[in-house]
Coordinates of C-alpha atoms and ligand atoms in Angstrom, one line a residue:
X1304 CA -41.7 -3.7 51.1
X1305 CA -38.6 -5.8 51.7
X1306 CA -38.4 -8.1 54.7
X1307 CA -35.3 -8.3 56.7
X1308 CA -34.1 -11.8 57.5
X1309 CA -30.9 -11.0 59.6
X1310 CA -29.5 -8.0 61.1
X1311 CA -26.1 -7.7 62.5
X1312 CA -25.3 -4.7 64.7
X1313 CA -21.8 -3.4 65.7
X1314 CA -20.4 -7.0 66.0
X1315 CA -16.9 -7.4 67.4
X1316 CA -15.1 -10.6 67.5
X1317 CA -11.6 -10.9 69.1
X1318 CA -9.1 -13.8 69.2
X1319 CA -6.3 -13.3 72.2
X1320 CA -2.8 -13.2 71.2
X1321 CA 0.4 -12.4 72.9
X1322 CA 0.4 -8.6 71.8
X1323 CA -3.3 -8.4 72.9
X1324 CA -6.7 -9.0 71.5
X1325 CA -6.8 -9.4 67.9
X1326 CA -9.9 -7.6 66.2
X1327 CA -11.0 -10.1 63.5
X1328 CA -14.4 -8.6 63.0
X1329 CA -14.6 -4.7 64.1
X1330 CA -17.9 -3.3 64.6
X1331 CA -19.5 -4.9 61.6
X1332 CA -23.2 -4.3 60.8
X1333 CA -25.5 -5.1 57.9
X1334 CA -28.7 -6.4 57.0
X1335 CA -29.9 -9.2 54.9
X1336 CA -33.3 -9.0 52.8
X1337 CA -35.3 -11.9 52.5
X1338 CA -34.7 -13.6 49.2
X1339 CA -31.3 -12.1 48.3
X1340 CA -27.7 -13.0 48.4
X1341 CA -25.2 -11.1 49.8
X1342 CA -21.5 -11.6 48.5
X1343 CA -18.9 -11.1 51.2
X1344 CA -15.4 -10.7 49.9
X1345 CA -12.2 -9.5 50.9
X1346 CA -8.5 -10.8 51.3
X1347 CA -7.6 -13.8 53.3
X1348 CA -7.6 -13.1 56.9
X1349 CA -10.1 -10.1 56.8
X1350 CA -12.8 -11.7 58.9
X1351 CA -15.3 -13.2 56.4
X1352 CA -15.3 -16.8 58.2
X1353 CA -15.3 -15.3 61.6
X1354 CA -18.7 -13.5 60.6
X1355 CA -19.8 -16.8 59.2
X1356 CA -19.1 -18.3 62.7
X1357 CA -20.5 -15.6 64.5
X1358 CA -24.0 -15.8 62.8
X1359 CA -24.1 -19.1 64.5
X1360 CA -22.5 -18.0 67.6
X1361 CA -20.0 -20.8 67.0
X1362 CA -16.7 -18.6 66.9
X1363 CA -13.9 -21.2 67.3
X1364 CA -12.1 -21.2 70.8
X1365 CA -10.2 -19.1 71.7
X1366 CA -12.3 -16.5 69.8
X1367 CA -14.9 -14.5 71.3
X1368 CA -17.9 -12.4 70.3
X1369 CA -17.0 -9.3 72.5
X1370 CA -20.3 -7.0 71.5
X1371 CA -23.0 -6.8 69.2
X1372 CA -26.2 -8.4 68.3
X1373 CA -27.0 -10.9 65.7
X1374 CA -30.8 -10.4 65.3
X1375 CA -32.9 -12.8 63.5
X1376 CA -36.2 -10.9 63.1
X1377 CA -39.2 -13.0 64.6
X1378 CA -36.4 -14.9 66.6
X1379 CA -34.5 -12.5 68.3
X1380 CA -30.9 -12.0 69.2
X1381 CA -29.0 -15.3 69.0
X1382 CA -26.4 -14.3 71.2
X1383 CA -29.2 -13.6 74.1
X1384 CA -31.0 -17.2 73.7
X1385 CA -30.3 -20.3 75.9
X1386 CA -27.7 -22.8 74.6
X1387 CA -30.5 -25.3 74.1
X1388 CA -32.6 -22.8 71.8
X1389 CA -29.3 -22.0 70.0
X1390 CA -28.5 -25.6 69.1
X1391 CA -32.2 -26.0 67.9
X1392 CA -31.8 -22.9 66.1
X1393 CA -28.8 -23.8 64.1
X1394 CA -29.3 -25.8 60.8
X1395 CA -33.0 -25.2 61.2
X1396 CA -33.0 -21.5 60.8
X1397 CA -29.6 -20.7 59.5
X1398 CA -27.2 -23.3 58.0
X1399 CA -23.4 -22.7 57.2
X1400 CA -21.7 -24.7 54.4
X1401 CA -18.3 -24.3 55.8
X1402 CA -15.1 -23.5 53.9
X1403 CA -13.7 -27.1 53.2
X1404 CA -17.0 -28.5 54.5
X1405 CA -16.0 -31.8 53.2
X1406 CA -13.6 -32.0 56.2
X1407 CA -16.6 -31.4 58.5
X1408 CA -18.4 -34.7 57.8
X1409 CA -17.9 -37.4 60.4
X1410 CA -15.5 -39.7 58.7
X1411 CA -16.7 -42.7 60.8
X1412 CA -20.5 -42.5 60.1
X1413 CA -22.2 -43.1 56.8
X1414 CA -24.1 -40.1 55.4
X1415 CA -27.4 -41.6 56.1
X1416 CA -26.4 -42.3 59.7
X1417 CA -25.4 -38.6 60.0
X1418 CA -28.8 -37.4 58.8
X1419 CA -30.6 -39.8 61.6
X1420 CA -28.4 -38.0 64.2
X1421 CA -29.5 -34.7 62.8
X1422 CA -33.0 -35.9 63.2
X1423 CA -32.5 -36.9 66.6
X1424 CA -30.4 -33.8 67.5
X1425 CA -33.5 -32.0 66.3
X1426 CA -36.1 -34.0 68.0
X1427 CA -37.6 -35.5 65.2
X1428 CA -39.1 -38.8 66.3
X1429 CA -39.2 -40.3 62.7
X1430 CA -36.0 -39.7 60.6
X1431 CA -37.8 -41.2 57.6
X1432 CA -39.0 -37.7 56.2
X1433 CA -35.7 -36.4 56.6
X1434 CA -34.3 -39.1 54.7
X1435 CA -36.7 -38.6 51.9
X1436 CA -35.8 -35.1 51.7
X1437 CA -32.1 -36.0 51.4
X1438 CA -33.1 -38.5 48.7
X1439 CA -34.6 -35.7 46.8
X1440 CA -32.0 -33.2 47.6
X1441 CA -29.4 -35.6 46.3
X1442 CA -31.2 -35.9 43.0
X1443 CA -31.1 -32.4 42.6
X1444 CA -27.6 -32.1 43.6
X1445 CA -26.8 -34.6 40.9
X1446 CA -25.7 -37.2 43.4
X1447 CA -26.7 -41.0 43.2
X1448 CA -28.5 -41.1 46.5
X1449 CA -28.3 -44.7 46.9
X1450 CA -24.7 -44.5 46.7
X1451 CA -24.1 -41.6 48.4
X1452 CA -26.5 -42.2 51.4
X1453 CA -24.8 -45.2 52.2
X1454 CA -21.3 -44.2 51.9
X1455 CA -18.6 -43.3 54.3
X1456 CA -17.2 -39.8 53.3
X1457 CA -13.8 -41.3 52.4
X1458 CA -15.7 -43.2 49.6
X1459 CA -16.7 -40.0 47.9
X1460 CA -14.9 -37.4 45.8
X1461 CA -14.0 -34.1 47.0
X1462 CA -16.9 -32.4 44.7
X1463 CA -19.1 -35.2 45.9
X1464 CA -18.5 -34.4 49.6
X1465 CA -19.0 -30.8 49.2
X1466 CA -22.3 -31.3 47.5
X1467 CA -23.2 -33.5 50.4
X1468 CA -22.2 -30.5 52.5
X1469 CA -24.8 -28.4 50.8
X1470 CA -27.4 -31.3 50.8
X1471 CA -27.1 -31.5 54.8
X1472 CA -27.2 -27.7 55.0
X1473 CA -30.4 -27.8 53.2
X1474 CA -31.8 -30.4 54.7
X1475 CA -34.0 -28.7 57.5
X1476 CA -34.9 -25.9 55.1
X1477 CA -33.4 -23.2 56.8
X1478 CA -34.4 -19.6 56.2
X1479 CA -30.8 -18.2 55.7
X1480 CA -27.8 -20.2 54.1
X1481 CA -24.2 -19.3 54.3
X1482 CA -21.8 -20.5 52.0
X1483 CA -18.2 -20.0 52.9
X1484 CA -16.0 -20.7 50.0
X1485 CA -18.1 -23.7 48.9
X1486 CA -16.2 -24.2 45.7
X1487 CA -12.6 -23.3 46.6
X1488 CA -11.7 -26.8 47.0
X1489 CA -13.2 -28.1 43.8
X1490 CA -12.0 -28.5 40.3
X1491 CA -13.4 -26.2 37.4
X1492 CA -16.3 -28.4 36.5
X1493 CA -17.5 -29.3 39.9
X1494 CA -17.1 -25.6 40.9
X1495 CA -19.5 -24.7 38.0
X1496 CA -21.9 -27.4 38.6
X1497 CA -22.0 -26.2 42.6
X1498 CA -22.6 -22.9 41.5
X1499 CA -25.3 -23.8 38.9
X1500 CA -27.3 -25.6 41.8
X1501 CA -26.9 -22.9 44.1
X1502 CA -28.2 -20.5 41.3
X1503 CA -31.1 -22.9 40.6
X1504 CA -32.2 -22.9 44.4
X1505 CA -32.1 -19.1 44.5
X1506 CA -34.5 -18.9 41.4
X1507 CA -36.7 -21.5 42.3
X1508 CA -37.1 -21.0 46.1
X1509 CA -35.9 -17.5 46.5
X1510 CA -32.7 -18.4 48.8
X1511 CA -31.7 -15.9 51.4
X1512 CA -28.0 -16.2 51.9
X1513 CA -24.4 -15.0 52.2
X1514 CA -21.8 -16.1 49.6
X1515 CA -18.1 -15.8 51.1
X1516 CA -15.7 -16.0 48.3
X1517 CA -12.2 -14.6 47.0
X1518 CA -13.6 -15.0 43.6
X1519 CA -15.2 -11.8 42.2
X1520 CA -16.4 -13.5 39.2
X1521 CA -18.5 -15.7 41.1
X1522 CA -19.7 -12.9 43.1
X1523 CA -20.9 -11.1 40.2
X1524 CA -22.8 -14.2 39.1
X1525 CA -24.7 -15.1 42.2
X1526 CA -25.0 -12.0 44.6
X1527 CA -27.6 -9.3 44.7
X1528 CA -25.5 -7.0 47.1
X1529 CA -22.0 -7.2 47.8
X1530 CA -20.0 -6.2 51.2
X1531 CA -16.3 -5.7 51.1
X1532 CA -14.6 -6.4 54.2
X1533 CA -11.0 -5.0 55.2
X1534 CA -8.9 -5.8 58.3
X1535 CA -12.2 -7.0 60.0
X1536 CA -14.0 -3.6 59.1
X1537 CA -16.9 -3.6 56.4
X1538 CA -15.5 -0.8 54.1
X1539 CA -18.1 -0.7 51.2
X1540 CA -21.7 -2.1 50.8
X1541 CA -23.6 -1.8 47.5
X1542 CA -25.6 -3.6 45.3
X1543 CA -23.9 -5.9 42.9
X1544 CA -24.7 -3.8 39.8
X1545 CA -23.4 -0.6 41.4
X1546 CA -20.4 -2.0 43.0
X1547 CA -19.2 -4.0 39.7
X1548 CA -19.8 -0.9 37.6
X1549 CA -18.1 1.4 39.9
X1550 CA -16.4 0.5 43.3
X1551 CA -16.0 3.6 45.6
X1552 CA -13.5 2.5 48.1
X1553 CA -9.8 2.5 47.0
X1554 CA -9.6 -1.1 48.3
X1555 CA -12.7 -2.4 46.4
X1556 CA -11.2 -0.8 43.3
X1557 CA -8.1 -2.8 43.8
X1558 CA -9.7 -5.9 44.4
X1559 CA -11.8 -5.1 41.1
X1560 CA -8.8 -4.4 39.1
X1561 CA -7.3 -7.8 40.2
X1562 CA -10.5 -9.6 38.8
X1563 CA -8.9 -11.6 36.0
X1564 CA -6.2 -12.8 38.4
X1565 CA -8.0 -13.2 41.6
X1566 CA -10.0 -16.1 40.5
X1567 CA -8.3 -19.4 41.8
X1568 CA -5.7 -17.5 43.8
X1569 CA -7.0 -16.3 47.2
X1570 CA -3.8 -14.5 48.3
X1571 CA -3.2 -12.4 45.2
X1572 CA -4.6 -8.9 44.5
X1573 CA -2.6 -7.3 41.6
X1574 CA -2.3 -3.8 42.1
X1575 CA -2.3 -4.1 45.8
X1576 CA 1.1 -4.0 47.7
X1577 CA 1.6 -5.3 51.0
X1578 CA -0.8 -7.1 53.2
X1579 CA -3.7 -6.2 55.5
X1580 CA -2.6 -5.1 58.9
X1581 CA -3.5 -7.4 61.9
X1582 CA -5.4 -5.2 64.3
X1583 CA -4.7 -5.2 67.9
X1584 CA -7.5 -3.3 70.0
X1585 CA -8.9 0.3 68.9
X1586 CA -7.6 2.0 65.9
X1587 CA -9.0 5.2 65.0
X1588 CA -7.9 5.5 61.7
X1589 CA -8.2 4.3 58.2
X1590 CA -6.7 0.8 58.3
X1591 CA -6.3 0.8 54.5
X1592 CA -4.1 3.8 54.6
X1593 CA -0.7 2.2 54.1
X1594 CA -1.8 0.7 50.8
X1595 CA -3.8 3.6 49.4
X1596 CA -2.5 5.7 46.7
X1597 CA -5.2 8.5 47.8
X1598 CA -3.9 8.6 51.4
X1599 CA -4.7 12.0 53.0
X1600 CA -3.8 13.6 56.4
X1601 CA -7.4 13.0 58.0
X1602 CA -6.9 9.1 57.1
X1603 CA -4.1 9.0 59.9
X1604 CA -6.2 11.0 62.4
X1605 CA -9.7 9.4 62.3
X1606 CA -11.7 6.4 61.3
X1607 CA -14.0 6.5 58.3
X1608 CA -17.4 5.5 59.1
X1609 CA -19.5 3.6 56.7
X1610 CA -21.7 6.5 55.1
X1611 CA -24.4 6.5 52.2
X1612 CA -23.3 7.9 49.1
X1613 CA -25.4 10.4 47.8
X1614 CA -27.8 9.3 45.1
X1615 CA -26.6 5.7 45.0
X1616 CA -27.4 2.6 46.7
X1617 CA -23.9 2.3 48.1
X1618 CA -22.3 2.9 51.4
X1619 CA -18.4 3.4 51.6
X1620 CA -15.9 4.0 54.5
X1621 CA -13.5 6.2 53.1
X1622 CA -12.8 10.1 53.4
X1623 CA -12.7 10.5 49.7
X1624 CA -16.5 10.1 49.6
X1625 CA -17.6 12.8 52.2
X1626 CA -17.6 13.4 55.8
X1627 CA -19.0 11.3 58.6
X1628 CA -22.4 13.3 58.1
X1629 CA -24.6 10.3 58.4
X1630 CA -23.8 6.9 60.3
X1631 CA -25.6 4.0 58.5
X1632 CA -26.3 0.7 59.5
X1633 CA -26.3 -1.4 56.4
Ligands
LIG1197 N1 -8.7 -19.9 65.7 C1 -8.4 -18.8 65.4 N2 -7.3 -18.5 66.3 C2 -6.6 -17.3 66.3 N3 -6.8 -16.4 65.5 C3 -7.8 -16.7 64.3 C4 -8.4 -18.0 64.3 N4 -9.4 -18.0 63.3 C5 -9.2 -16.7 62.6 N5 -8.3 -15.9 63.4 C6 -7.8 -14.7 62.9 O1 -8.9 -14.0 62.6 C7 -8.7 -13.2 61.7 C8 -9.8 -13.4 60.5 O2 -9.9 -14.7 60.0 P1 -10.7 -15.3 59.0 O3 -10.8 -16.7 59.0 O4 -12.3 -14.9 59.7 O5 -10.6 -14.7 57.7 P2 -11.2 -15.1 56.2 O6 -11.7 -13.7 55.9 O7 -12.2 -16.0 56.4 O8 -9.7 -15.6 55.6 P3 -9.7 -16.6 54.4 O9 -10.1 -16.0 53.1 O10 -8.5 -17.1 54.3 O11 -10.7 -17.8 54.7 C9 -7.4 -13.5 61.0 O12 -6.4 -12.5 61.4 C10 -7.0 -14.7 61.5 O13 -5.5 -15.0 61.8
LIG1198 MG1 -12.5 -18.0 55.5

């Protein structure tokens, strides 16, 4: 039996704008099985990072989680925990390597000082054990620990800083790791070595995680399952094998068609005209309809729900794939 490590239910996150609340994440639900990596993909602005922030209940101001649950089985709904419980929970239970995490290191503190601060924040009396783990993780991440741990962030290259971000995320042995574009800011060689390390950790320790990226090539290499977001909604979810061998949603198909070009260019999806809409308030329509070559009348009249595709390990929110007979939580 598979064990669920994270269950997100009907998550809605909004940012206030002059025209009304922008729905950055719109009723997103999914489950993450222990020991698996879910790839989260979609064009720029579709809400991927906002989901990552919500998993820590740390959506940047003025954003707000309006409704939903972020349930970690055995621990409970993060959104209902006290502030202190949430603080202890972050990094220890779930850690996020943020997009451009190299910029999130404190520029005024040496890396070992930042590790000591983490130990104090997590009520560890003796930071020694944590520094020892940092030392061994550095070796694993092919970082010279003597040099890196005593360095200030500005003394490290971009690739090194990104690996330090991963080291810090792994430090408290979190159950779940979220990587938000961990390789985007890196050159090809550093990208490959960071991916190699993530693959190794996945193989050896059975990593449970979410890997956010624009790069479908990377997703096909590291992810067991794939979730596709469009304009804040989840429009398809399937095993990696299923989605790469036959994407169901016209949006996923367009993304896959763009595969050779998508790598390295976050804004380009060949074969896709226009850009995703900014969603203000409730929209009971298919949000992809203006860009879809299969647009039907029903796409303007109601909203396709994520439904199970008969006989396949895939869920899709598109009227081409049946009526809303069975609402599923994936
Ligand atoms: N701090 C913020 N203030 C206002 N709006 C925001 C803020 N952060 C995100 N948004 C809006 O929320 C939506 C989702 O943004 P998000 O950063 O989650 O997208 P993304 O999929 O991670 O994009 P990218 O691939 O570029 O990283 C976008 O429309 C964005 O403009
Ligand atoms: Mg992002």
